[in-house]
mmCIF file of C-alpha atoms in Angstrom:
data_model
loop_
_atom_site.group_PDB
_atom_site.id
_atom_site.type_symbol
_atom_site.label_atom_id
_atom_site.label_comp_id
_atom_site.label_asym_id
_atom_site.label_seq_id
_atom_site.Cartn_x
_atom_site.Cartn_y
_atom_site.Cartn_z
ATOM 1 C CA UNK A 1 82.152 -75.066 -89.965
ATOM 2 C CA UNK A 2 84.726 -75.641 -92.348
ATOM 3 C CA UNK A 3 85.153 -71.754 -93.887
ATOM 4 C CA UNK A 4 83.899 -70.528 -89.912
ATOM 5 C CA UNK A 5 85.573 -67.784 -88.300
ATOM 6 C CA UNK A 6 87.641 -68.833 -84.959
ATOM 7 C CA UNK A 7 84.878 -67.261 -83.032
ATOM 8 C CA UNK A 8 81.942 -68.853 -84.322
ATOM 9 C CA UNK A 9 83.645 -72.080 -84.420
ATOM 10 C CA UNK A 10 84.537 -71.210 -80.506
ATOM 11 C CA UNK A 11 80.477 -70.053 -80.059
ATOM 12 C CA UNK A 12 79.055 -73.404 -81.284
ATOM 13 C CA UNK A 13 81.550 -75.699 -79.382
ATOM 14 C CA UNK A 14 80.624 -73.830 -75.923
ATOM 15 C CA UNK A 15 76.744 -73.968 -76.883
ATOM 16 C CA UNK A 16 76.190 -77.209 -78.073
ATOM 17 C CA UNK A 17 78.628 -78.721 -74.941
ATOM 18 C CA UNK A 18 78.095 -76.560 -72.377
ATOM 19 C CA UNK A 19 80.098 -77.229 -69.119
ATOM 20 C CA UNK A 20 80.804 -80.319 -70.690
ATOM 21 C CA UNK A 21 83.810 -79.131 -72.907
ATOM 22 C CA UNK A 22 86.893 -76.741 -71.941
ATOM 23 C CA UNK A 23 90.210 -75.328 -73.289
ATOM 24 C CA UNK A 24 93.554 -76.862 -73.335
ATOM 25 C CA UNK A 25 95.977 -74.254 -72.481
ATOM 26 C CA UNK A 26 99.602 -74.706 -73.050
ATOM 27 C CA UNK A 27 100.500 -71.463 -71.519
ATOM 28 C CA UNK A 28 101.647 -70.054 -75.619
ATOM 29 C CA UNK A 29 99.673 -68.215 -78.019
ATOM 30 C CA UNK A 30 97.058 -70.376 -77.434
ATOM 31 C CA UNK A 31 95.522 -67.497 -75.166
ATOM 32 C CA UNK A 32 93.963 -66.394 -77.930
ATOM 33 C CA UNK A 33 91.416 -69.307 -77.611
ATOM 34 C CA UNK A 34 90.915 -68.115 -74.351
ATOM 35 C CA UNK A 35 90.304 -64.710 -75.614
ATOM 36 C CA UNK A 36 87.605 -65.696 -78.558
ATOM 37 C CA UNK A 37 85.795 -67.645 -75.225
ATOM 38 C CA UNK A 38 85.677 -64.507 -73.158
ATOM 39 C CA UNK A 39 84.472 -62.864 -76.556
ATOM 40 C CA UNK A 40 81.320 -65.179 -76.979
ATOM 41 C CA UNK A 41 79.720 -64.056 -73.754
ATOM 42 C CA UNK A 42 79.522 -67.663 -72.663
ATOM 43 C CA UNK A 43 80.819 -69.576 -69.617
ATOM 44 C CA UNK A 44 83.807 -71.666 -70.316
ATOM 45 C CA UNK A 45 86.332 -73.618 -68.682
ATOM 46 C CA UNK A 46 90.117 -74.168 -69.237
ATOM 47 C CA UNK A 47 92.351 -76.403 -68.135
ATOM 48 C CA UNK A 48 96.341 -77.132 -68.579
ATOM 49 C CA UNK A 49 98.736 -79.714 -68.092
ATOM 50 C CA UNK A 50 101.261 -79.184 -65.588
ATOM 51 C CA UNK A 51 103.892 -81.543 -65.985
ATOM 52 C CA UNK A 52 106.457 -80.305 -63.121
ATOM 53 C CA UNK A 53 108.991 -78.857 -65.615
ATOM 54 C CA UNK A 54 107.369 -76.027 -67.060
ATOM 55 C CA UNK A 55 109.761 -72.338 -67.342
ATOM 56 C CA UNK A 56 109.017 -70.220 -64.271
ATOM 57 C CA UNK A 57 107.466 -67.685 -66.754
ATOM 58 C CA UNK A 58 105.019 -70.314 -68.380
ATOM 59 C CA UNK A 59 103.902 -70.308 -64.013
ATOM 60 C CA UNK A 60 103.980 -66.906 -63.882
ATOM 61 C CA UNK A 61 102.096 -66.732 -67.176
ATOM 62 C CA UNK A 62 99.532 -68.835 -66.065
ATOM 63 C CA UNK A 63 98.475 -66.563 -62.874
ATOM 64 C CA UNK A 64 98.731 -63.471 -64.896
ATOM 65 C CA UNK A 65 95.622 -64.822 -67.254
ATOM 66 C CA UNK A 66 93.702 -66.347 -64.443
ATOM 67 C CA UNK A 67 93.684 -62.745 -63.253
ATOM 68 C CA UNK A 68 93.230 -61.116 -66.305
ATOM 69 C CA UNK A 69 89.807 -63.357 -67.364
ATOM 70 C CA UNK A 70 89.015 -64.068 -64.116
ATOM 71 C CA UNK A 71 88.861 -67.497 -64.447
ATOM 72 C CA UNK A 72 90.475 -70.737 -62.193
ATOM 73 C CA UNK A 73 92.783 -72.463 -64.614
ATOM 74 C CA UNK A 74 92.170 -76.470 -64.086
ATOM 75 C CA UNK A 75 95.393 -77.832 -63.127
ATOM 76 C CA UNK A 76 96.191 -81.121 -64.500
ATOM 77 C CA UNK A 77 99.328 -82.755 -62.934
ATOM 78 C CA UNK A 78 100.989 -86.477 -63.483
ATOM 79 C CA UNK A 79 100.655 -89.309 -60.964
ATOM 80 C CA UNK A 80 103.535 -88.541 -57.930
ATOM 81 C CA UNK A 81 104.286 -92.474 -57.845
ATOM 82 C CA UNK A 82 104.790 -92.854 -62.147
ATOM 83 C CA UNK A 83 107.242 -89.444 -61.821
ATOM 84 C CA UNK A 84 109.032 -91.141 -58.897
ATOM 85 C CA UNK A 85 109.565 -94.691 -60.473
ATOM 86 C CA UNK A 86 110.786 -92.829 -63.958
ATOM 87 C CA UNK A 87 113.236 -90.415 -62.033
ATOM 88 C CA UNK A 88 114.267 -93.123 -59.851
ATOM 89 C CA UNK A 89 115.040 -95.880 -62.874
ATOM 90 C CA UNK A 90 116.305 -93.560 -65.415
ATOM 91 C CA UNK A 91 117.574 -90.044 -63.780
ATOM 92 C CA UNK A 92 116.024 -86.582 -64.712
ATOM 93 C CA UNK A 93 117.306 -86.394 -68.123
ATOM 94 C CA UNK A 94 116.772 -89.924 -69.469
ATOM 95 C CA UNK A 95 114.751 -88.194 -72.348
ATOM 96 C CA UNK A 96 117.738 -86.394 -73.853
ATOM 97 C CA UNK A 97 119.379 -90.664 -74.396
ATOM 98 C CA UNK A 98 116.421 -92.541 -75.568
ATOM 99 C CA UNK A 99 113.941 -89.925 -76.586
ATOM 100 C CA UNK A 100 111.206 -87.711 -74.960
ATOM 101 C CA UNK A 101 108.199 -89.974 -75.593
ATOM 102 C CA UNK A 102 108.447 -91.882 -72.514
ATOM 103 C CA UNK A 103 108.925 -88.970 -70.293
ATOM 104 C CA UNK A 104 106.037 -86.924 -72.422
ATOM 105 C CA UNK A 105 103.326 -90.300 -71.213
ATOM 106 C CA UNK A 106 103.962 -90.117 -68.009
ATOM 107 C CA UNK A 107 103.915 -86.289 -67.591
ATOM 108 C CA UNK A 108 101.018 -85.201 -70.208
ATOM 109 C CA UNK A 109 99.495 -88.087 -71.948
ATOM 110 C CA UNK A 110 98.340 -89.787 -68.906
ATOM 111 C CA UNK A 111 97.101 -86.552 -67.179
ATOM 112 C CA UNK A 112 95.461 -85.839 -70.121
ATOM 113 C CA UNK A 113 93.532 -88.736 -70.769
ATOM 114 C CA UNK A 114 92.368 -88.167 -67.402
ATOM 115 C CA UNK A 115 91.349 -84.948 -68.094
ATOM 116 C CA UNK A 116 89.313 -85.343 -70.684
ATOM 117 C CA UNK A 117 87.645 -88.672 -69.319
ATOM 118 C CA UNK A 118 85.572 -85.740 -67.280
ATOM 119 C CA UNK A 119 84.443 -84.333 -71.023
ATOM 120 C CA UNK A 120 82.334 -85.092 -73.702
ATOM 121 C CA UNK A 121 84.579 -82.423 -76.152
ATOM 122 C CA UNK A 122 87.535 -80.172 -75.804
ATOM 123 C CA UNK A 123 89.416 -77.419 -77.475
ATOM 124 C CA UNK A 124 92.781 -77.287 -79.012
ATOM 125 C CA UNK A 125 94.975 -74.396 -80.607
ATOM 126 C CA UNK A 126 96.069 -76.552 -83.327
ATOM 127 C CA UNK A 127 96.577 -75.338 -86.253
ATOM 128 C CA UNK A 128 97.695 -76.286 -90.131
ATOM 129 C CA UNK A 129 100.833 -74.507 -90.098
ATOM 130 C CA UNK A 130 101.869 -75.241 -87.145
ATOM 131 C CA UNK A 131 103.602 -78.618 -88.210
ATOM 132 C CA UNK A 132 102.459 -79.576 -91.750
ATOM 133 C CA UNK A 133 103.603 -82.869 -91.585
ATOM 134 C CA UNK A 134 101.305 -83.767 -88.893
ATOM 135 C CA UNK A 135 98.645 -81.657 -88.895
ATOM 136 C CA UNK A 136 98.140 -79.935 -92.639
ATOM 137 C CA UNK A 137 94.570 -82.091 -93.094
ATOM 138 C CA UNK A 138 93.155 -81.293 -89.329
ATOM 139 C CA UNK A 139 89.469 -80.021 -89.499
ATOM 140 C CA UNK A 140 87.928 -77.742 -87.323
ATOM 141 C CA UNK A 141 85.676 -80.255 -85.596
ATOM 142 C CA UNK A 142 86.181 -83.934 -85.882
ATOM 143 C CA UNK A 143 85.526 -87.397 -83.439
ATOM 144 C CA UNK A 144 88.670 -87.330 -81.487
ATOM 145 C CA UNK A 145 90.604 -90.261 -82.926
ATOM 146 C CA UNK A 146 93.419 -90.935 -79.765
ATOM 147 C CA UNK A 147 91.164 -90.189 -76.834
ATOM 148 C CA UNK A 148 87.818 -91.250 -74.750
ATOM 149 C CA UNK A 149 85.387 -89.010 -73.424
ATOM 150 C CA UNK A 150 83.117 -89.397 -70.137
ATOM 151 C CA UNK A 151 80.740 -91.954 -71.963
ATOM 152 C CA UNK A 152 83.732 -94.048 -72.975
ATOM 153 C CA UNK A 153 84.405 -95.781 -76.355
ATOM 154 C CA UNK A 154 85.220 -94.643 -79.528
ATOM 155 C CA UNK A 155 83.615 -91.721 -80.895
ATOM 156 C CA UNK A 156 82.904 -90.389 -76.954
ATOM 157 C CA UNK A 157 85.166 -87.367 -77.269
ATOM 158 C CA UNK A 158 84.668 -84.949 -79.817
ATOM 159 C CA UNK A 159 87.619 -82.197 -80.591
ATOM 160 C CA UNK A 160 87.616 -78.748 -81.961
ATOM 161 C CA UNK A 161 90.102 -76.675 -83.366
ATOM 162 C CA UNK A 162 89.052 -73.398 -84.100
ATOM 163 C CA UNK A 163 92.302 -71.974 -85.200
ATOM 164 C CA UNK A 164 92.814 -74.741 -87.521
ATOM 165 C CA UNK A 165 93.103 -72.346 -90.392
ATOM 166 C CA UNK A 166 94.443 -69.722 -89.086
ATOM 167 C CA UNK A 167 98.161 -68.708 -90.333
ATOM 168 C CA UNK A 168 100.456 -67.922 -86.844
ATOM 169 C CA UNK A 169 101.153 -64.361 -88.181
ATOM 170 C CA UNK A 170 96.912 -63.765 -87.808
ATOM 171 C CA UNK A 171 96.769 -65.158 -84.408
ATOM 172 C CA UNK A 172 99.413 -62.925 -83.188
ATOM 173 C CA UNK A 173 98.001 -59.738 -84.857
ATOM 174 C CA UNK A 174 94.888 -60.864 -82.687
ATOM 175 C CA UNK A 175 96.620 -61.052 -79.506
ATOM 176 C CA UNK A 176 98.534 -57.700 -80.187
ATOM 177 C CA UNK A 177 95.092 -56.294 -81.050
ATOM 178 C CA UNK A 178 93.043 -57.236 -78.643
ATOM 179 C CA UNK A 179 95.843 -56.603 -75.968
ATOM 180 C CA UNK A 180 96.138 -59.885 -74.996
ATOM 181 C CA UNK A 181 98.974 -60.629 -72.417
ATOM 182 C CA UNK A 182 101.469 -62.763 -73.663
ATOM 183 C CA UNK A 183 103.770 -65.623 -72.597
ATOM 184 C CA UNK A 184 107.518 -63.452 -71.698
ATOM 185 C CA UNK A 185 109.363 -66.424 -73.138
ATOM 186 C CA UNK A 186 108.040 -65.197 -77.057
ATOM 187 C CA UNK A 187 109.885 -62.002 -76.335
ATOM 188 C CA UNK A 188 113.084 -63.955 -75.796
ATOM 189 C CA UNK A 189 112.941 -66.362 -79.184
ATOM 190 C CA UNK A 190 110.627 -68.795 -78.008
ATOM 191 C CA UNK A 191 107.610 -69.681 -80.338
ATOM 192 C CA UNK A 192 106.278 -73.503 -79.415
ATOM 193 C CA UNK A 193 106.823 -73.597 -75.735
ATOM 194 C CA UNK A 194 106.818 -77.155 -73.959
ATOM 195 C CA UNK A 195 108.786 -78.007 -70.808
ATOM 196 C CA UNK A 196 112.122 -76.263 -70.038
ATOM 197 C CA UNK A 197 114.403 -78.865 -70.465
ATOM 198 C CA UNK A 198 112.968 -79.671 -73.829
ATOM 199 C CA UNK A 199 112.058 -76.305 -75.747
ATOM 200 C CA UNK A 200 114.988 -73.822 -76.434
ATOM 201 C CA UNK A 201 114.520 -70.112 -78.341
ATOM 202 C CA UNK A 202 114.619 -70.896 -82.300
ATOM 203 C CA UNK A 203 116.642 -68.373 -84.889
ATOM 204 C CA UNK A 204 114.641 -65.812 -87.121
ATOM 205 C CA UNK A 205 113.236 -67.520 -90.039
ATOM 206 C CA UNK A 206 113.292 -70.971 -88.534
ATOM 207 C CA UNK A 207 110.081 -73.158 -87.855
ATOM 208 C CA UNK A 208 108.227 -72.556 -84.659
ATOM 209 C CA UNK A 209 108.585 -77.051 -84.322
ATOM 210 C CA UNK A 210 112.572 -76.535 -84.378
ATOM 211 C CA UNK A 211 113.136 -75.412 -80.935
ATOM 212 C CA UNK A 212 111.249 -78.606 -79.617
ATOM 213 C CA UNK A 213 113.140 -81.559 -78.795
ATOM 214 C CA UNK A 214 116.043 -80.861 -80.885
ATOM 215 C CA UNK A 215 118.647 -83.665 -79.687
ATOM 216 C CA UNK A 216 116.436 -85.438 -81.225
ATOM 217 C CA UNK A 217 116.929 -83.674 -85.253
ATOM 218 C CA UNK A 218 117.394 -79.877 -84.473
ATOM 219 C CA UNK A 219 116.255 -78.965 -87.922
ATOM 220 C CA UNK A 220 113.559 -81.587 -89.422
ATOM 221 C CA UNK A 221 111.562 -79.626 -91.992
ATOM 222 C CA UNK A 222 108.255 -80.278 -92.336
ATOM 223 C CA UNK A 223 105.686 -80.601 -95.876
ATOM 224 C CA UNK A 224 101.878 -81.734 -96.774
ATOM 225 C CA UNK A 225 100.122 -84.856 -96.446
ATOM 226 C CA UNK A 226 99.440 -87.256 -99.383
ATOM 227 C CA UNK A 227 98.678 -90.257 -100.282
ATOM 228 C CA UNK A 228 100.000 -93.243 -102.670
ATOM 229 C CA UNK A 229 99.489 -96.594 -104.472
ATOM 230 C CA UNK A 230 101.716 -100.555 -102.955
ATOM 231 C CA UNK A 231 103.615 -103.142 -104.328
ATOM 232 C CA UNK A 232 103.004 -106.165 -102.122
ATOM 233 C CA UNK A 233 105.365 -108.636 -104.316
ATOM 234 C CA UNK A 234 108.317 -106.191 -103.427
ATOM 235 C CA UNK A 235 107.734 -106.681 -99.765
ATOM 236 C CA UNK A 236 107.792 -110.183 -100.099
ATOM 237 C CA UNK A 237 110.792 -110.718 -101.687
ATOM 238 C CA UNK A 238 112.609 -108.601 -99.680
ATOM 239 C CA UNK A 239 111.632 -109.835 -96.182
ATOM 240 C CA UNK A 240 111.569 -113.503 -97.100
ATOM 241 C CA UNK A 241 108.070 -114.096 -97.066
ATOM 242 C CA UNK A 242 104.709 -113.064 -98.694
ATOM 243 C CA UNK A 243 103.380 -111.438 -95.509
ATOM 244 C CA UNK A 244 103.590 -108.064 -94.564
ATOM 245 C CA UNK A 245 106.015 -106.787 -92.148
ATOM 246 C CA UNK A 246 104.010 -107.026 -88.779
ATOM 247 C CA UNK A 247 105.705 -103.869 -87.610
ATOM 248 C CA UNK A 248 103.497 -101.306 -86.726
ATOM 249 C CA UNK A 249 102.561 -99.044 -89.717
ATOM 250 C CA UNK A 250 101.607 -95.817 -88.123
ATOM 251 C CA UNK A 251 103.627 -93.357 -90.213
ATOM 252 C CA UNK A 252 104.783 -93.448 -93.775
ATOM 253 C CA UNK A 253 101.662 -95.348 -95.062
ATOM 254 C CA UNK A 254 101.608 -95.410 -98.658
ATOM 255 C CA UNK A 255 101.361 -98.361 -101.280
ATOM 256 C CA UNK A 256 104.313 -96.960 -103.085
ATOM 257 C CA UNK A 257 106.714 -97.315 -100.052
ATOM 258 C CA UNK A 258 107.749 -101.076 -98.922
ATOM 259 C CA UNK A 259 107.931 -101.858 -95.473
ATOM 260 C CA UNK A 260 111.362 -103.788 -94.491
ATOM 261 C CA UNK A 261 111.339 -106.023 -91.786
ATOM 262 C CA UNK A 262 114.970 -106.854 -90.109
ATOM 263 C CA UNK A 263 115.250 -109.362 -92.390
ATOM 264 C CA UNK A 264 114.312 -107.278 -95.629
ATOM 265 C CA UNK A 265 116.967 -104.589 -94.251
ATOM 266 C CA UNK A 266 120.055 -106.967 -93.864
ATOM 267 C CA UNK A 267 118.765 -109.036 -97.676
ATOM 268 C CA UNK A 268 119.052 -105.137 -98.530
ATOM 269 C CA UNK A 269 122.409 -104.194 -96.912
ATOM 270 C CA UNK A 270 124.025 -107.575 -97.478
ATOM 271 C CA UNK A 271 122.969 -106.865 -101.605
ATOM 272 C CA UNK A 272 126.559 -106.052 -103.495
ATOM 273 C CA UNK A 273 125.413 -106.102 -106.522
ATOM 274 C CA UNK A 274 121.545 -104.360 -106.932
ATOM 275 C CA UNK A 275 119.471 -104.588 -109.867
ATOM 276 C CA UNK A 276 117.920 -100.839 -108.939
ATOM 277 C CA UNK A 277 118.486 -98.057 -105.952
ATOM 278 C CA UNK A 278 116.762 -98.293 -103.223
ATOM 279 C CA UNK A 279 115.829 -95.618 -100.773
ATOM 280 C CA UNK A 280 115.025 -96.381 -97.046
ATOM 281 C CA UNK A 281 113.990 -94.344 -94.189
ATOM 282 C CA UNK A 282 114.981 -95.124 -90.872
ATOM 283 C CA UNK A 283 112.587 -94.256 -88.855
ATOM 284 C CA UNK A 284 110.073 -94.163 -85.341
ATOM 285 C CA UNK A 285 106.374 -93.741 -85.139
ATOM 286 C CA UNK A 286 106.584 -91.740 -81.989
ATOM 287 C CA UNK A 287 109.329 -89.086 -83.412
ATOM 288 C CA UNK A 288 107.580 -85.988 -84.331
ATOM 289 C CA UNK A 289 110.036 -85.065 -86.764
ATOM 290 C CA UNK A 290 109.530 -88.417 -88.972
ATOM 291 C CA UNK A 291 105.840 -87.597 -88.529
ATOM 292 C CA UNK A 292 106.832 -84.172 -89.843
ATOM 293 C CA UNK A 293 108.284 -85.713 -92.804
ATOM 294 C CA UNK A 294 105.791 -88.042 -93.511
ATOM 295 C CA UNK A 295 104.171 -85.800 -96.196
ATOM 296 C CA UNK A 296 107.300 -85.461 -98.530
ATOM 297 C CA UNK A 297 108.885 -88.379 -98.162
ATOM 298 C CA UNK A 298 105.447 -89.948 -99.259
ATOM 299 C CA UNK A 299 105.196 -87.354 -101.884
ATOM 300 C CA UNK A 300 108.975 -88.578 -103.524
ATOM 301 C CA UNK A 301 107.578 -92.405 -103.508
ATOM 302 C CA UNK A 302 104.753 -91.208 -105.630
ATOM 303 C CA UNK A 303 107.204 -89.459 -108.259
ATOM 304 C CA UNK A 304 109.493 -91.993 -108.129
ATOM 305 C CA UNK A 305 106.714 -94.823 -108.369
ATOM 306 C CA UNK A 306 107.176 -96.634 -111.923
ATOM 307 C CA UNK A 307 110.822 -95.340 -111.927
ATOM 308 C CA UNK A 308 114.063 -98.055 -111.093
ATOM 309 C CA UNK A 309 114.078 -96.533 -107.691
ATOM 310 C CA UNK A 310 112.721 -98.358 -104.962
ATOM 311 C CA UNK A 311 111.792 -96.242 -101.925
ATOM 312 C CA UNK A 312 110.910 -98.096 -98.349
ATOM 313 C CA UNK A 313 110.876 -97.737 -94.494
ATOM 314 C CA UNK A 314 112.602 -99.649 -91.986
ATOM 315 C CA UNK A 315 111.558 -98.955 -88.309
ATOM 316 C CA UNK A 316 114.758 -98.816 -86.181
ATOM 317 C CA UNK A 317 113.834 -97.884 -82.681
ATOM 318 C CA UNK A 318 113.075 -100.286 -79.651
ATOM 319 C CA UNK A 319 114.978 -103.362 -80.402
ATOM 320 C CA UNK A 320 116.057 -102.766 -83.548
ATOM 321 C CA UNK A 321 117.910 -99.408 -82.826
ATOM 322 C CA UNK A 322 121.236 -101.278 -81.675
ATOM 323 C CA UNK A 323 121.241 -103.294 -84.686
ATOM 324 C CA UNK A 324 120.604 -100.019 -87.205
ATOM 325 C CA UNK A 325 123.323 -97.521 -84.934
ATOM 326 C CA UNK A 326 126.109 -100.594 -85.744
ATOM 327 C CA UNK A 327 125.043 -101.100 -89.587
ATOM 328 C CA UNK A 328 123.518 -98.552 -90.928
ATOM 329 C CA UNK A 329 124.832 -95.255 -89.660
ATOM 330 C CA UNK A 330 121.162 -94.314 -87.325
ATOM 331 C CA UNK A 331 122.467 -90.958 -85.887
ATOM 332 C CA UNK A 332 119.033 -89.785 -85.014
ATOM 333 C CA UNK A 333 115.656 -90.028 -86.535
ATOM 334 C CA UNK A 334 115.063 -89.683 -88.988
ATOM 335 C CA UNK A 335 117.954 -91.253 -90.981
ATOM 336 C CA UNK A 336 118.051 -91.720 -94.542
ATOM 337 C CA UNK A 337 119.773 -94.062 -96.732
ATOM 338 C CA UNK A 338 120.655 -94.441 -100.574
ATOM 339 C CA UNK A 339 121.673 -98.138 -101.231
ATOM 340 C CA UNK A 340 122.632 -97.128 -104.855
ATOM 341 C CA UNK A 341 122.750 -99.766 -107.695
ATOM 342 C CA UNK A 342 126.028 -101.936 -108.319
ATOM 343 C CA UNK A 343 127.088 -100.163 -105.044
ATOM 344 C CA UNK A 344 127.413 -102.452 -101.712
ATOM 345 C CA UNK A 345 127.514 -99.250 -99.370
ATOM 346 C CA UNK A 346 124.651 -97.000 -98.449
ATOM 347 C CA UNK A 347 124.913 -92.820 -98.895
ATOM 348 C CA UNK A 348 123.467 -91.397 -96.079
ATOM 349 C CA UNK A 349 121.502 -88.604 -96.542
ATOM 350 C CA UNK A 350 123.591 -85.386 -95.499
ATOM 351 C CA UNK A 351 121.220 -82.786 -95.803
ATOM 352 C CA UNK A 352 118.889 -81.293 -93.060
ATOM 353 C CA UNK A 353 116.317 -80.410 -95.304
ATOM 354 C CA UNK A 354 113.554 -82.638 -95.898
ATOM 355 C CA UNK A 355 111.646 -81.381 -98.448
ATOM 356 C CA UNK A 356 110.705 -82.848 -101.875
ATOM 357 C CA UNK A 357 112.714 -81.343 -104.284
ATOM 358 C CA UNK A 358 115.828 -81.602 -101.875
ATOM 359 C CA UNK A 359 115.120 -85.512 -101.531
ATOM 360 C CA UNK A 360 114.805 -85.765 -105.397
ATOM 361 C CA UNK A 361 118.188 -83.691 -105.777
ATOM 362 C CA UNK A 362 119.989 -86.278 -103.710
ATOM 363 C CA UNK A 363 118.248 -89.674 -105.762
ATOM 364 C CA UNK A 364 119.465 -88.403 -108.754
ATOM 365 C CA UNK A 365 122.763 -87.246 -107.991
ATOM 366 C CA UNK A 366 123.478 -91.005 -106.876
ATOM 367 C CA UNK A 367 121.293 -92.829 -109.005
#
């Protein structure tokens, strides 16, 4: 199904699963998967997450295309007694001090996973451009990798993506064309719509990602996946040991970057007098801007493999973030430092763009 148009990818997923798979609608542009359903002449059923702190309009939107299709959206909402205990312990806002992720589990992911525990496959309007760094290699069908399905285990769940390769610009010349009715938050700047408290209207020219969770790095660019080759002698020396850091490594996976453990950071730091630059990444797993990232920064380690310059990660978050706010100037993820050669300070990367040639420009200029 690779080359498949959206609506014969969306005409196999409803016949082969039946009333066993549905549509995740966010209440965006995502209607349009809703729209290539109607077009297939089969039933279908959607559902969407409603996580309490959606925009009035995204409400409003939602009863306006239950009308329009004719169709009961299935309403997904988070457990009363986790959204208590969280607005209880940390306030209403606790996501704009130590990040949205916690907030995002107990108001989607959770309700989710329920969700789709009641499915054998689902639907998603992802697509490639939509955030390269994370999603530039997703296929149109694939085993779901995160989530169960009503059988249980791994491999229970299967996802489709029928929009996968379709460029934002198409989808909305198929909305406007097939007179599709439409979110009214697009008409006032807003292009990825989430919650209210954490989406905001982004600026002509700017990525559709940027006006999510921006506290967190208003302007993280995003680039392609790829892959390197690692150098496990350099992570031994470095964290004072010949074992690999045991810190989780989710993002950033590539054998020419060197994973520093707190150890291997402060050897780093604590270095006046370095035989080559290194390059480090500060960085957390859950942050969707380091996962947009992920692609170039991988990308530079591959240019720069064989070269004097070292380039490595160093997760800061959880119990480490204290330490790397104090020492080594963590503003926000991600951070990124220079420790340049014969040089006992580290340049912090000034720049908010991310991509590979930008990266390159600063190495060299301090190298």
């Amino acid at each position: 199904m690779g080359h498949a148009s959206p609506l014969e990818i969306m005409d196999r997923a409803l016949e082969k699963f039946g009333n066993d798979i549905a549509i995740a609608f966010s209440g965006a542009e995502d209607v349009a998967l809703i729209e290539y359903a109607k077009l297939t002449s089969r039933p279908f059923r959607v559902f969407s997450l409603d996580t309490g702190r959606l925009n009035p309009e995204t409400y409003q939107f939602f009863d306006t295309v239950e009308k329009h299709y004719g169709i009961n959206i299935e309403y997904m909402l988070p457990d009363a007694v986790e959204v208590q205990a969280l607005v209880r312990s940390k306030g209403l806002f606790s996501f704009y001090e130590d990040g949205h992720q916690e907030c995002c589990r107990v108001r989607k992911v959770r309700p989710l996973r329920r969700a789709l525990k009641g499915l054998r496959a689902w639907i998603t309007g992802q697509r490639k451009d939509q955030s390269p760094g994370t999603r530039a290699e997703i296929p149109v069908v694939q085993v779901d990798p995160s989530f169960e399905g009503m059988d249980g285990g791994v491999g229970s769940l299967v996802k489709w993506n029928p929009v996968a390769n379709v460029e934002g610009r198409d989808i909305w010349n198929f909305l406007q064309a097939m007179n599709v009715p439409v979110n009214s938050l697009h008409l006032q700047g807003y292009i990825s719509i989430g919650c209210e408290p954490c989406t905001r209207p982004v600026l002509p020219g700017q990525h559709e990602r940027e006006g999510r969770w921006w506290w967190e790095d208003a302007k993280a660019k995003e680039c392609g996946l790829h892959k390197g080759n690692i150098r496990q002698e350099e992570v031994a020396q470095l964290n004072g040991n010949g074992n690999e850091s045991a810190m989780d490594n989710d993002i950033f996976n590539s054998q020419n970057l060197v994973t520093l453990s707190r150890a291997g950071i402060e050897n780093l730091a604590g270095l006046k007098n370095r035989r080559e630059p290194w390059l480090v990444v500060l960085y957390a797993p859950w942050c969707r801007f380091c996962q947009a990232m992920e692609g170039s920064y991988v990308e530079l380690a591959e240019k720069l493999a064989g070269s004097e310059v070292k380039v490595g990660k160093f997760r800061a978050d959880g119990e480490q973030k204290a330490y790397a706010q104090q020492e080594l100037q963590l503003g926000s993820f991600p951070t990124i430092l220079l420790f340049p050669k014969h040089s006992a300070s580290a340049v912090k990367y000034p720049s908010e763009k991310r991509d590979v040639d930008s990266l390159m420009a600063f190495v060299n200029a301090l190298r």
